[in-house]
Coordinates of C-alpha atoms and ligand atoms in Angstrom, one line a residue:
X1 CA 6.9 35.1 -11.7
X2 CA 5.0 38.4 -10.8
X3 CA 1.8 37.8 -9.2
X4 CA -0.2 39.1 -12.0
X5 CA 0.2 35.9 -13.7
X6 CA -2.3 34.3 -11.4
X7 CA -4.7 36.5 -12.8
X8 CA -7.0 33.1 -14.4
X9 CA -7.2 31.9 -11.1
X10 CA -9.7 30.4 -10.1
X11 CA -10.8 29.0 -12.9
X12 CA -14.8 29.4 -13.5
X13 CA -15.4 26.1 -14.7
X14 CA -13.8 25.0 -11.0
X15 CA -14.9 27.1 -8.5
X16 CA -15.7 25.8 -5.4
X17 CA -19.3 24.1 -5.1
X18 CA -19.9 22.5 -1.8
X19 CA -19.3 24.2 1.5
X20 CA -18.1 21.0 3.1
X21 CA -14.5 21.4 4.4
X22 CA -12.5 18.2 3.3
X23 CA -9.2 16.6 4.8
X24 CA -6.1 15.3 3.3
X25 CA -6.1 12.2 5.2
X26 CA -4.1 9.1 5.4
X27 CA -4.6 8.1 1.5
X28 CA -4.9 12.2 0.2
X29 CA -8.6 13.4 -0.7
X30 CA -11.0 11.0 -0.9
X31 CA -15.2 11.9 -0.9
X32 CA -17.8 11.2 -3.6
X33 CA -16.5 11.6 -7.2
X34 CA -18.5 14.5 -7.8
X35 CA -17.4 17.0 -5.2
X36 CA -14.3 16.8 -6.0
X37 CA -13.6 18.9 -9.1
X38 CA -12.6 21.9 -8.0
X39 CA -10.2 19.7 -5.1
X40 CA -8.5 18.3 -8.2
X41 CA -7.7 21.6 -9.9
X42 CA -6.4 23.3 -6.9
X43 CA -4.6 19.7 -6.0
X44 CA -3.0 20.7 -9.6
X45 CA -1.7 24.1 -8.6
X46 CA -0.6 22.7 -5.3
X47 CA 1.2 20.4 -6.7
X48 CA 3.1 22.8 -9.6
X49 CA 4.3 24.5 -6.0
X50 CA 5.2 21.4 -4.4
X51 CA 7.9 20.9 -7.4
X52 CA 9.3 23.9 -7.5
X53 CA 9.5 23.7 -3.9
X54 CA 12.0 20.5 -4.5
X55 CA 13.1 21.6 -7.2
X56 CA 12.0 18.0 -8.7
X57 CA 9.5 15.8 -10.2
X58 CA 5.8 15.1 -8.5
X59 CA 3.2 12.8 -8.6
X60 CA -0.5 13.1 -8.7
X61 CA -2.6 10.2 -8.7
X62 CA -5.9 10.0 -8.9
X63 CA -7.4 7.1 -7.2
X64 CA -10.0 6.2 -4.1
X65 CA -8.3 2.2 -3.7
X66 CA -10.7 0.1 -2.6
X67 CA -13.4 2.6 -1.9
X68 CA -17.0 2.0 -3.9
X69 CA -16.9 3.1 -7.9
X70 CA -18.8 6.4 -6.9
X71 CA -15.8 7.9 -4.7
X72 CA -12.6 8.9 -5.7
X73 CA -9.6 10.7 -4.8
X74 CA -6.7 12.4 -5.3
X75 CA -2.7 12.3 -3.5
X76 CA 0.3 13.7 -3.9
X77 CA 3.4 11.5 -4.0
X78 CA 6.5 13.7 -2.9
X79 CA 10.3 13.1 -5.1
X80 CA 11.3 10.0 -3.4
X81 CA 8.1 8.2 -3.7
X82 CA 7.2 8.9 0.0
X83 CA 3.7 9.9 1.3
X84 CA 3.3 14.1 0.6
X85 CA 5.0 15.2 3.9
X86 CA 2.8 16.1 6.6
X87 CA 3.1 19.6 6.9
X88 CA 2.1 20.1 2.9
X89 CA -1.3 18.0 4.3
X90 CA -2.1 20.8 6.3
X91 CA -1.4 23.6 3.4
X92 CA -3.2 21.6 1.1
X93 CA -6.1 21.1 3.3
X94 CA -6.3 24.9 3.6
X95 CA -6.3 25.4 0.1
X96 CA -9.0 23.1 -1.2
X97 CA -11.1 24.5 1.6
X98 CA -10.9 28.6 0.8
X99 CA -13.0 30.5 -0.7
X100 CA -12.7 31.0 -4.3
X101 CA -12.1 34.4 -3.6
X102 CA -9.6 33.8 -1.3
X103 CA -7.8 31.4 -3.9
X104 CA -5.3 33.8 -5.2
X105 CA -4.7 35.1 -1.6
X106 CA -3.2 31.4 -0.5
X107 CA -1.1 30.6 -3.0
X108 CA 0.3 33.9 -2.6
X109 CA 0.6 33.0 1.1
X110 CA 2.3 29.4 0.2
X111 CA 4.6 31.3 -2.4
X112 CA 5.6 33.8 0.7
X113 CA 5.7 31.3 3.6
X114 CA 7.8 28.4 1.6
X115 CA 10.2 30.6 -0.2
X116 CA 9.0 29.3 -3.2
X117 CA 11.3 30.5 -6.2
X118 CA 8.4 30.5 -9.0
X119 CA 10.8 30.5 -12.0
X120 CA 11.8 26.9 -11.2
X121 CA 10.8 24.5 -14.1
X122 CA 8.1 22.4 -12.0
X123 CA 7.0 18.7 -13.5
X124 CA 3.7 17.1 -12.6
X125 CA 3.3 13.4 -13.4
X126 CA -0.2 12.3 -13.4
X127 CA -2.1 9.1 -13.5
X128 CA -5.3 7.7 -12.8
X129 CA -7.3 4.4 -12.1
X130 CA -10.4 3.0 -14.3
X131 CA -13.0 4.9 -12.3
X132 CA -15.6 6.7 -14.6
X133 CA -14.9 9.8 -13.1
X134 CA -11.4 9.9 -13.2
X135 CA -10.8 11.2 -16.7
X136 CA -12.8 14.5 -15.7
X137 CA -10.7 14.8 -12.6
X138 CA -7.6 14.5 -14.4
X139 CA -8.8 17.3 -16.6
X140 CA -9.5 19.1 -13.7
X141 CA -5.8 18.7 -12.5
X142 CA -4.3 19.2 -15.7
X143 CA -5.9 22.5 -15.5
X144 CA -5.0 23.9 -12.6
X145 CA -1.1 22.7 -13.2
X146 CA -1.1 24.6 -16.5
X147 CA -2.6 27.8 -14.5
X148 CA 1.1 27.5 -13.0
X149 CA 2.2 26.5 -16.1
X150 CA 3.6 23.3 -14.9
X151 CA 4.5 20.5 -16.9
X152 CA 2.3 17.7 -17.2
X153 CA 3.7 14.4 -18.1
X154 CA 0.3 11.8 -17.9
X155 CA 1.0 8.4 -17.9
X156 CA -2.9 7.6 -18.0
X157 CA -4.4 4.3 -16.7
X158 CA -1.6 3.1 -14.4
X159 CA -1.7 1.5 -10.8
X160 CA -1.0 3.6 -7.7
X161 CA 2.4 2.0 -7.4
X162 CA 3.4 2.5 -10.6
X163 CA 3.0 6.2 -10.5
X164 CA 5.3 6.0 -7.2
X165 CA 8.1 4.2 -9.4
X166 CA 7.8 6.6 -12.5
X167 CA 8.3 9.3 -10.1
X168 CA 10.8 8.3 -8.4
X169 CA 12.8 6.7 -11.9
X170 CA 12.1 10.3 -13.3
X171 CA 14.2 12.0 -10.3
X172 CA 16.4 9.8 -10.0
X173 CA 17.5 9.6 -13.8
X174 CA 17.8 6.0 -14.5
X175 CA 19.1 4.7 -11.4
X176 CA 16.3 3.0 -9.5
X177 CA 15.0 2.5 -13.2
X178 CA 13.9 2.9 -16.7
X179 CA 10.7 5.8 -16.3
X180 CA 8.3 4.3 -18.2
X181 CA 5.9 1.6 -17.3
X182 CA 7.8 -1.0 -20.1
X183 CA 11.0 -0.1 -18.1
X184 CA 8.8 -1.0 -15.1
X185 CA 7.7 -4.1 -16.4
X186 CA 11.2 -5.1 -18.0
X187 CA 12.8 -4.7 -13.8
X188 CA 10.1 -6.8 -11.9
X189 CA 9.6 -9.7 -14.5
X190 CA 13.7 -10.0 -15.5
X191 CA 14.6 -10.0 -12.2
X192 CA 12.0 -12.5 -11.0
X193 CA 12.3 -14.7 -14.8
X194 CA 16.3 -15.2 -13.7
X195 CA 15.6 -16.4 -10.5
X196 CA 13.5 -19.0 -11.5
X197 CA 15.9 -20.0 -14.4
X198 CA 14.5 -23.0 -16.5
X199 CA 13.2 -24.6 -13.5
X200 CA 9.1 -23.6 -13.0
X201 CA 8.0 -26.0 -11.0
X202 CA 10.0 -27.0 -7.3
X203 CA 8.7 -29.6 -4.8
X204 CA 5.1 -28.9 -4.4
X205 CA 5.0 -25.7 -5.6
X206 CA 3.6 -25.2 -9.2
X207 CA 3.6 -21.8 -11.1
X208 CA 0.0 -21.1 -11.5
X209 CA -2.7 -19.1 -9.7
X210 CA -5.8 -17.7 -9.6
X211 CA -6.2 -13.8 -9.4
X212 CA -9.2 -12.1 -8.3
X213 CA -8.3 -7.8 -9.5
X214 CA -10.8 -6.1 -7.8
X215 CA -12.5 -5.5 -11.4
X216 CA -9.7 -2.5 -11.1
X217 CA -6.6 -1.3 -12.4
X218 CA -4.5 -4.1 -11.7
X219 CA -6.3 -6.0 -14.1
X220 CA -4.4 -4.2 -17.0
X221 CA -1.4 -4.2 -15.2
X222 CA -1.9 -8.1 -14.9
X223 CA -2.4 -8.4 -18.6
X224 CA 1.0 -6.8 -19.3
X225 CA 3.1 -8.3 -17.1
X226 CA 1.6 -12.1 -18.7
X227 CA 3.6 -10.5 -21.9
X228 CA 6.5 -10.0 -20.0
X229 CA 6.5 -13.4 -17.9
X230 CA 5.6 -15.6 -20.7
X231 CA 5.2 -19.4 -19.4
X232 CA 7.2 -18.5 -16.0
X233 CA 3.9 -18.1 -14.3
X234 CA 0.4 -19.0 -15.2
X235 CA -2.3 -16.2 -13.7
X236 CA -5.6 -16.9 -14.1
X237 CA -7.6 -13.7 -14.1
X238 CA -11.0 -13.3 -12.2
X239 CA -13.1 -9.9 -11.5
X240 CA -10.9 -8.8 -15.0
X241 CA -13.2 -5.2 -15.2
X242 CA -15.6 -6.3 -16.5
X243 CA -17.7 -6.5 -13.4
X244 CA -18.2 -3.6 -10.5
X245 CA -15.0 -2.1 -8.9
X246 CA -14.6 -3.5 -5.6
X247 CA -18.1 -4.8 -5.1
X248 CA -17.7 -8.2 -3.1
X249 CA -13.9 -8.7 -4.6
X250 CA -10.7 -7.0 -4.2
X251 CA -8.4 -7.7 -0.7
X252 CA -10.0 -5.2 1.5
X253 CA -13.4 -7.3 1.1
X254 CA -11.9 -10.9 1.0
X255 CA -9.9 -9.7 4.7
X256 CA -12.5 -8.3 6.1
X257 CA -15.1 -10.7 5.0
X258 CA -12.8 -13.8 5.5
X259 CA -14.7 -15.5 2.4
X260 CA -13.5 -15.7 -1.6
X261 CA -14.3 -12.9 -4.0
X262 CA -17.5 -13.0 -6.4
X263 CA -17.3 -14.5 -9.4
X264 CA -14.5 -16.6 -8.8
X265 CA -13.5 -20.1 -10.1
X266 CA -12.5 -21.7 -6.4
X267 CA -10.2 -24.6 -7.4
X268 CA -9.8 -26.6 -3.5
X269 CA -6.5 -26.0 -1.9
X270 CA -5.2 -23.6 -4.9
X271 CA -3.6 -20.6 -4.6
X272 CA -5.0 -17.6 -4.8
X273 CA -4.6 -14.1 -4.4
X274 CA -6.9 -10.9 -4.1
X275 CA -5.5 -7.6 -5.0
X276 CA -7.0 -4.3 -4.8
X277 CA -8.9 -1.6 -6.6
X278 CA -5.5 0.1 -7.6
X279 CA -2.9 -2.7 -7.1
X280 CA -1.3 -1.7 -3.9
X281 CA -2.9 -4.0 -1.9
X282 CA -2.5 -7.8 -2.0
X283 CA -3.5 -11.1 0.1
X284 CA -3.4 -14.9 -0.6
X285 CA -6.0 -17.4 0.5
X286 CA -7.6 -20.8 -0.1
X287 CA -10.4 -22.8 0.1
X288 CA -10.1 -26.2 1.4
X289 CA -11.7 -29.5 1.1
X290 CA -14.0 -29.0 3.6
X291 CA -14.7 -25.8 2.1
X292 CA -13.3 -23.6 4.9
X293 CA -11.6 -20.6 4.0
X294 CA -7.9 -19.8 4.7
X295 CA -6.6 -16.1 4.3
X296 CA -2.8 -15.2 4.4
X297 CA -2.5 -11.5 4.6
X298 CA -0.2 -9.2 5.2
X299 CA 1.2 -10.5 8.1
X300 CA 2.1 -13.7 6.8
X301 CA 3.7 -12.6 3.8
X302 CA 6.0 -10.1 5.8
X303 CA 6.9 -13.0 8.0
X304 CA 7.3 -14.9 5.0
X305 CA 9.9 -12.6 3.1
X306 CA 11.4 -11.8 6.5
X307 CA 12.7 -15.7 6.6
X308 CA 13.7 -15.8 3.2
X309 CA 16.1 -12.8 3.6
X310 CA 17.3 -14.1 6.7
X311 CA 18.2 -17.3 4.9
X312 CA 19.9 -15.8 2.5
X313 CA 21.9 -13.2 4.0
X314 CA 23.2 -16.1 5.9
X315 CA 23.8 -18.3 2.8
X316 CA 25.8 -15.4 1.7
X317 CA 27.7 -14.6 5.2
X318 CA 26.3 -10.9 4.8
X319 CA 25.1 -9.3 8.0
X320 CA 22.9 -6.7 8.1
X321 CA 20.4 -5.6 10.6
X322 CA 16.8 -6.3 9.5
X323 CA 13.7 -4.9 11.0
X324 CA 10.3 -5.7 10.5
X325 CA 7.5 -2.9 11.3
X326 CA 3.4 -3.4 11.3
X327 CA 0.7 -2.3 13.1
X328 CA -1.8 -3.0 15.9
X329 CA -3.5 -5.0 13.3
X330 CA -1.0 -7.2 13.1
X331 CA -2.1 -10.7 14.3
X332 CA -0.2 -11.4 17.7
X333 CA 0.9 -14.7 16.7
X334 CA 2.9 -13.0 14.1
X335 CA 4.2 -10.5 16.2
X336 CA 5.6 -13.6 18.4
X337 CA 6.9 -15.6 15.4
X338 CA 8.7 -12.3 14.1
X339 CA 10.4 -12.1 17.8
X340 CA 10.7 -15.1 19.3
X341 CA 11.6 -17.5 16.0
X342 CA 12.9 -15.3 13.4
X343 CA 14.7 -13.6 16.0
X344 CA 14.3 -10.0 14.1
X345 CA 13.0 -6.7 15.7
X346 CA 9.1 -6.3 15.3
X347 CA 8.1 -2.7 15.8
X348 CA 4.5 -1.3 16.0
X349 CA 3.5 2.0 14.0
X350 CA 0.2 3.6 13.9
X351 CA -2.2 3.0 11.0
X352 CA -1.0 4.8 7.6
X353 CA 1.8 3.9 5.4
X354 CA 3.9 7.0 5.8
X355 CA 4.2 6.0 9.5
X356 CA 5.6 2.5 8.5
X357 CA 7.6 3.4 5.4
X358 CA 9.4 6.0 7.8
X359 CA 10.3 3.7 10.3
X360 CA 11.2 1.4 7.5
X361 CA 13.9 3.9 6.7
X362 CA 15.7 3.1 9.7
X363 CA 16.7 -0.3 9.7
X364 CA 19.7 -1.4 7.3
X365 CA 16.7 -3.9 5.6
X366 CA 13.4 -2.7 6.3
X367 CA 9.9 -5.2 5.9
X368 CA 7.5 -3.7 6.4
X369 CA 3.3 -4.7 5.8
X370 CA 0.1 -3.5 7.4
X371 CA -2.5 -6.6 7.6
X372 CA -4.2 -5.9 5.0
X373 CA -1.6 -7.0 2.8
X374 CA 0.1 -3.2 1.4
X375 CA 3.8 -3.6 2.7
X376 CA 7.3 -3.6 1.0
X377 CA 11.3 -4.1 1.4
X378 CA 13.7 -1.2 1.7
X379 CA 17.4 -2.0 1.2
X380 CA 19.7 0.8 2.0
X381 CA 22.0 2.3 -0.7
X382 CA 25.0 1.0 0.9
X383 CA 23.2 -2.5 1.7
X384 CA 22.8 -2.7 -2.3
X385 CA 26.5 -1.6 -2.6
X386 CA 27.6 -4.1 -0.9
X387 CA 25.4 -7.5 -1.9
X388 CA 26.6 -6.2 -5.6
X389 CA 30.4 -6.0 -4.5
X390 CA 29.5 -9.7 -2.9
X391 CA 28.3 -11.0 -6.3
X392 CA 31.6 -10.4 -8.1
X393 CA 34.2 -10.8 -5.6
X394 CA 36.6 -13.7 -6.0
X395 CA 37.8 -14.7 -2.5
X396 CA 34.1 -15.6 -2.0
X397 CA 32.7 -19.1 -2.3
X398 CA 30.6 -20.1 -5.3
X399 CA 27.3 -20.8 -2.5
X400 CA 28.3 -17.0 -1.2
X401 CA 28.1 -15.2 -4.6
X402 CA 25.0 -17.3 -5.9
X403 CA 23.0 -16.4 -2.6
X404 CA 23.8 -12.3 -2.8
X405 CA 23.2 -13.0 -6.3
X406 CA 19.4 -14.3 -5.2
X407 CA 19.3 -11.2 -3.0
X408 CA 20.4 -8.9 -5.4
X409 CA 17.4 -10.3 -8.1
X410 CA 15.1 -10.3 -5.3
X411 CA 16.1 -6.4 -4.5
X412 CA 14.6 -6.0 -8.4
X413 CA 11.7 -7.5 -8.1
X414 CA 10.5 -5.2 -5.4
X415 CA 9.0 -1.9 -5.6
X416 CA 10.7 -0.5 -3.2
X417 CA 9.3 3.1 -3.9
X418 CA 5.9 1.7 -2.5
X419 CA 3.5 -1.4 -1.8
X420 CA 3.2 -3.0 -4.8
X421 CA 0.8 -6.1 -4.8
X422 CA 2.1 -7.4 -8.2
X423 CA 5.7 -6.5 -7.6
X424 CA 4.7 -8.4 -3.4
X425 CA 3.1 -11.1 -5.4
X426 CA 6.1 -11.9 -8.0
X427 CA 8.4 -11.9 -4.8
X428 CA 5.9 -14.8 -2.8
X429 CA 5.7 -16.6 -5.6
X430 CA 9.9 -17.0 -5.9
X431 CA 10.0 -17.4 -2.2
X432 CA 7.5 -20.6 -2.7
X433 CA 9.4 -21.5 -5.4
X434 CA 12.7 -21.7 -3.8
X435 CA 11.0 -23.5 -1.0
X436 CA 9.1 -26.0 -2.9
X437 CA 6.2 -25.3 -0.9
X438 CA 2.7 -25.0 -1.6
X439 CA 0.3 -22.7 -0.1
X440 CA -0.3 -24.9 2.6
X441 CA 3.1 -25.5 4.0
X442 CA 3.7 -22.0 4.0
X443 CA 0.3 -21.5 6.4
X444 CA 2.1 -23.8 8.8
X445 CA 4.5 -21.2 9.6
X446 CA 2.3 -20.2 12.5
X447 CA -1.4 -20.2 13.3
X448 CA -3.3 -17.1 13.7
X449 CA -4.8 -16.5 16.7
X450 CA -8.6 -15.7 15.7
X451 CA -9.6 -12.3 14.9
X452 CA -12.3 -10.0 13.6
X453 CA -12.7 -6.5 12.7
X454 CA -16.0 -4.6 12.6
X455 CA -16.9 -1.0 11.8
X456 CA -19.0 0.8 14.0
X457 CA -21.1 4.4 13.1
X458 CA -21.0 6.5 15.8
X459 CA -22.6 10.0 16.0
X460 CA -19.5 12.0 15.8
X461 CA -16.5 9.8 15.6
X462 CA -13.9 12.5 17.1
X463 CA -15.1 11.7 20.6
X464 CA -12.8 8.9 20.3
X465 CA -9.4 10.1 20.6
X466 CA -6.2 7.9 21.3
X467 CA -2.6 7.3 21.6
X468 CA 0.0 4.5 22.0
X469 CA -0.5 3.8 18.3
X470 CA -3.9 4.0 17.9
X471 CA -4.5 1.3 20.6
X472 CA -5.4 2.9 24.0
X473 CA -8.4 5.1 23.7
X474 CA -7.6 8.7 25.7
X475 CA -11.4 9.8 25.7
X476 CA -14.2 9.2 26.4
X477 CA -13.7 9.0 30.0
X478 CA -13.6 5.4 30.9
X479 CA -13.7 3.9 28.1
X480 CA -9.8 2.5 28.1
X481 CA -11.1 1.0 31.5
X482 CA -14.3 -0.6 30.2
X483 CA -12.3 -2.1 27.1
X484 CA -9.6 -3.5 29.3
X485 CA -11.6 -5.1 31.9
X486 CA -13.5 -6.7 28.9
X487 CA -10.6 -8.1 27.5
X488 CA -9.0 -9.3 30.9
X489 CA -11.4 -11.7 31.0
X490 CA -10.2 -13.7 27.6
X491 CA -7.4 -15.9 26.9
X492 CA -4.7 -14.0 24.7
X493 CA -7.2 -11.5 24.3
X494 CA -6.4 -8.1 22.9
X495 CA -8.5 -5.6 22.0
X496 CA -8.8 -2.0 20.6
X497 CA -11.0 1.0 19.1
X498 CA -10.0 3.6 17.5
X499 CA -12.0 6.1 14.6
X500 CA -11.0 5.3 11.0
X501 CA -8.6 8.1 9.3
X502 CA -10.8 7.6 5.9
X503 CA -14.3 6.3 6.6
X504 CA -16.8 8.1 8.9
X505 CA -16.8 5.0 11.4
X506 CA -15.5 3.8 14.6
X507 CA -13.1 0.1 14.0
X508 CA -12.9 -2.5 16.4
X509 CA -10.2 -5.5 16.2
X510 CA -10.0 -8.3 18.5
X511 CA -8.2 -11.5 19.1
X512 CA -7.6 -14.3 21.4
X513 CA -6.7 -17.9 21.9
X514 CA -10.3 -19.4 21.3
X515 CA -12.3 -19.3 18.6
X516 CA -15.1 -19.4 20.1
X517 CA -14.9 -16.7 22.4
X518 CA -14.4 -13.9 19.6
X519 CA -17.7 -13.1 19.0
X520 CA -18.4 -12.2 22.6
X521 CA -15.3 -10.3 23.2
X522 CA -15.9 -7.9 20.1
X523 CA -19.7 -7.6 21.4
X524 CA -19.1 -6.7 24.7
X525 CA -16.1 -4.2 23.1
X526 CA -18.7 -2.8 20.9
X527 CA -21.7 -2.2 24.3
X528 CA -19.3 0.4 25.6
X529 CA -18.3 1.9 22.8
X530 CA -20.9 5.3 22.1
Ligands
LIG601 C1 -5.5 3.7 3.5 C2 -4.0 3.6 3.9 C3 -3.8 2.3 4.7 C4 -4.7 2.2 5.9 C5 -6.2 2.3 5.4 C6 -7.2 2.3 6.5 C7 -2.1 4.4 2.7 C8 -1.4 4.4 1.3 N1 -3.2 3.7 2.8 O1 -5.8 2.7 2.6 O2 -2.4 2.4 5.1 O3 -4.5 0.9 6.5 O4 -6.3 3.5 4.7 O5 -7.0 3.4 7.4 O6 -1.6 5.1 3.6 P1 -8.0 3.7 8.5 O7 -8.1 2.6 9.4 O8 -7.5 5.0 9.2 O9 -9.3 4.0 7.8
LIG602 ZN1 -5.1 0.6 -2.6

């Protein structure tokens, strides 16, 4: 394409109206709704080169999670499904930050500097969560794609992982999947239906529970999969959109707050779960009859699914090596169970899910969860390969091939492309199932050691800079010292600060062995920290 075709660009209706610079950060663009028009367009012509770049299929979602209604936000999800790589962060950055007069100028530069061939066909697909705003961002998008007259292919209201599978179906024609969101449906609830078989109910487990969806997204994508699950599993819906996005519901609020959502039905000692504002999230919890609260997050379910497969690669005499990453969130008891009981290797990744999905990558069977309950499974090709050969092959005993046929069902259910709290949650619940357990039992598996998490406004949060995963503080001066004389002083204690890659705050976590003691240990954390 000759430059001259660039000659709409920018677009009048999008130029650039606040003088703010804004970062791609760990979850893409995310500020008020309203300043981000003219981020959205050129996030559209970014993305047209992105494509032609991989010669392949991209996604654009348009999303701010579990942010307030009044933000939103816009990422790019690269061919595979991954994270848009790092380097394209930084070129994006730069381009939703020039002048408009400049405009023209960069993408030139990108065209130059990336070799982009510009008569590639590129494909955009696009989608977008309930937010008010996000039908003018997506016009805003579309826009700026057809300036580079890309392709759009808009899948409308869908949750963030669902966009990550229809990209990655669309490249990978057909063989992760069917892409459309009924082929989407079709894979998680099959899979997870046959499992089950006729039997619904096992030991003290029984198939129904309470949702609470944020009043967001997932609350559609809820709906539709009851179609596709029929009887299998009775959710009852709370926080169903009618209400305010994310306000006092969703899982960021129920695992920070440690209490239930608004405007839900508490049954005592029922299960429950909390997703959040786009469906990537998910956590379980319960009240109990002395009205306490009880929150498995994301640690437990990794620990959970990390048993489960053990189990059954063992029932099925298939050995691969398994892996389970998380970060410093991660409760320390679960770190210990993952080591010391399941016997599996933990490893620690700093905050963000590209840094754990990566790492992921490298184990034959990768788990891997943050706390706050976004994680997944990634099988490699050949580990799939192989569990199918298993299924079929004759000099294997009946108890062999019905185990790798579990695991192969199980493989189904998940999203693997991404987090997906309904595709997390279909996978607890058949893990329950086959256990016969109840949400209590499952608990037992270890006790947390207490823990809190507070949020801290500083003046100017990049004072704070650290390293070994975002758990030793470099600078200020002293501070690392101050912190770990603190948390000497405390039983199990742990401890650490670092600034938040997508609020404009400081967060503290803290644990130990006593209960008690918590509250002093994050104070006295929090006095030194300035
Ligand atoms: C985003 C991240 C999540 C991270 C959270 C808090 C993705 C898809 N999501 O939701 O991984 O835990 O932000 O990050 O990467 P922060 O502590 O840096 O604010
Ligand atoms: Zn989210």
């Amino acid at each position: 394409m000759e430059y001259f075709q660039l000659k709409n660009i920018p677009n009048v209706k999008y130029t650039r109206k606040y003088s703010d610079n804004i970062q791609y950060g760990t979850a893409g663009f995310r500020t008020k709704a309203n300043a981000l028009e003219h981020v959205l367009y050129r996030m559209g012509l970014l993305a047209v080169l992105r494509s032609k770049v991989k010669n392949a299929a991209i996604g654009l979602m348009i999303t701010a999670s579990h942010n307030i209604e009044s933000d939103n936000g816009v990422k790019l999800i690269d061919p595979a499904g991954e994270m848009l790589e790092a380097s394209w962060e930084r070129i994006a950055t730069n381009l939703v930050n020039v002048e408009d007069r400049n405009l023209v100028s960069t993408i030139k530069h990108i065209i130059k500097e990336e070799n982009i061939n510009m008569s590639v066909d590129a494909i955009v697909i696009t989608g977008r969560d309930t937010r008010e705003s996000s039908p003018t961002l997506l016009n805003a998008a579309v826009m700026g794609i057809k300036a580079l007259y890309g392709i759009v292919q808009d899948f409308g209201i869908v949750t963030t992982p669902q966009l990550h599978y229809l990209v990655v179906c669309t490249n990978t024609k057909s063989n992760y999947g069917d892409p459309t969101l009924h082929g989407y449906y079709v894979k998680l609830s099959e899979a997870f239906k046959y499992v089950r078989q006729k039997q619904i109910n096992n030991g003290q487990y029984v198939a129904e529970l309470l949702l609470d969806a944020a009043n967001g997204v997932g609350a559609i994508a809820v709906k539709e999969f009851q179609k596709y699950l029929g009887t299998t599993l009775a959710i009852n819906i709370y926080n169903d959109g009618y209400g305010k996005l994310n306000f006092m519901c969703g899982a960021d609020f129920v695992k920070v707050e440690q209490v239930p959502p608004v405007n839900f039905h508490v049954k005592r000692n029922f299960r429950s779960v909390s997703i959040d504002g786009d469906a990537d999230r998910i956590v379980y919890f319960y009240v109990d009859e002395y009205e306490k609260f009880h929150i498995l997050d994301g640690d437990k379910i990794a620990t959970l699914i990390a048993e489960y497969l053990k189990e059954l690669l063992k029932e099925s005499h298939l050995s691969f090596q398994l892996g389970l990453v998380q970060t410093a969130y991660a409760n320390g008891s679960s770190t210990d169970y993952i080591l010391n009981v399941l016997q599996i290797p933990a490893v620690c990744v700093s905050t963000g899910i590209k840094h754990l999905h990566n790492k992921a990558l490298e184990f034959d069977i990768g788990i891997y969860f943050e706390a706050n309950g976004h994680g997944t499974v990634l099988f490699k090709e050949t580990v799939i390969k192989t569990i199918k050969e298993a299924v079929t092959n004759p000099e294997r005993s009946t108890n062999e091939k019905e185990a790798a046929s579990k695991l192969l069902n199980i493989i189904n259910m998940i999203n693997q492309t991404v987090g997906d709290a309904l595709s997390d949650m279909l996978l607890v619940e058949t893990i329950l199932h086959a256990k016969g357990w109840d949400i209590m039992e499952w608990e037992k598996m270890y006790d947390d050691l207490p823990n809190k998490q507070i949020k801290m406004k500083v003046y100017d949060k990049s004072i704070i800079t650290t390293t070994n995963v975002g758990t030793q503080c470099i600078t200020p001066e002293g501070l690392q010292d101050a912190i770990d004389e603190i948390v000497s002083q405390y039983k199990r204690g742990r401890c650490f600060v670092r600034p938040s890659g997508t609020e404009d705050i400081v967060r503290i976590y803290a644990e130990c062995e006593n209960l008690c003691d918590l509250d002093k240990l994050i104070k006295d954390v929090a006095s030194v920290v300035y």
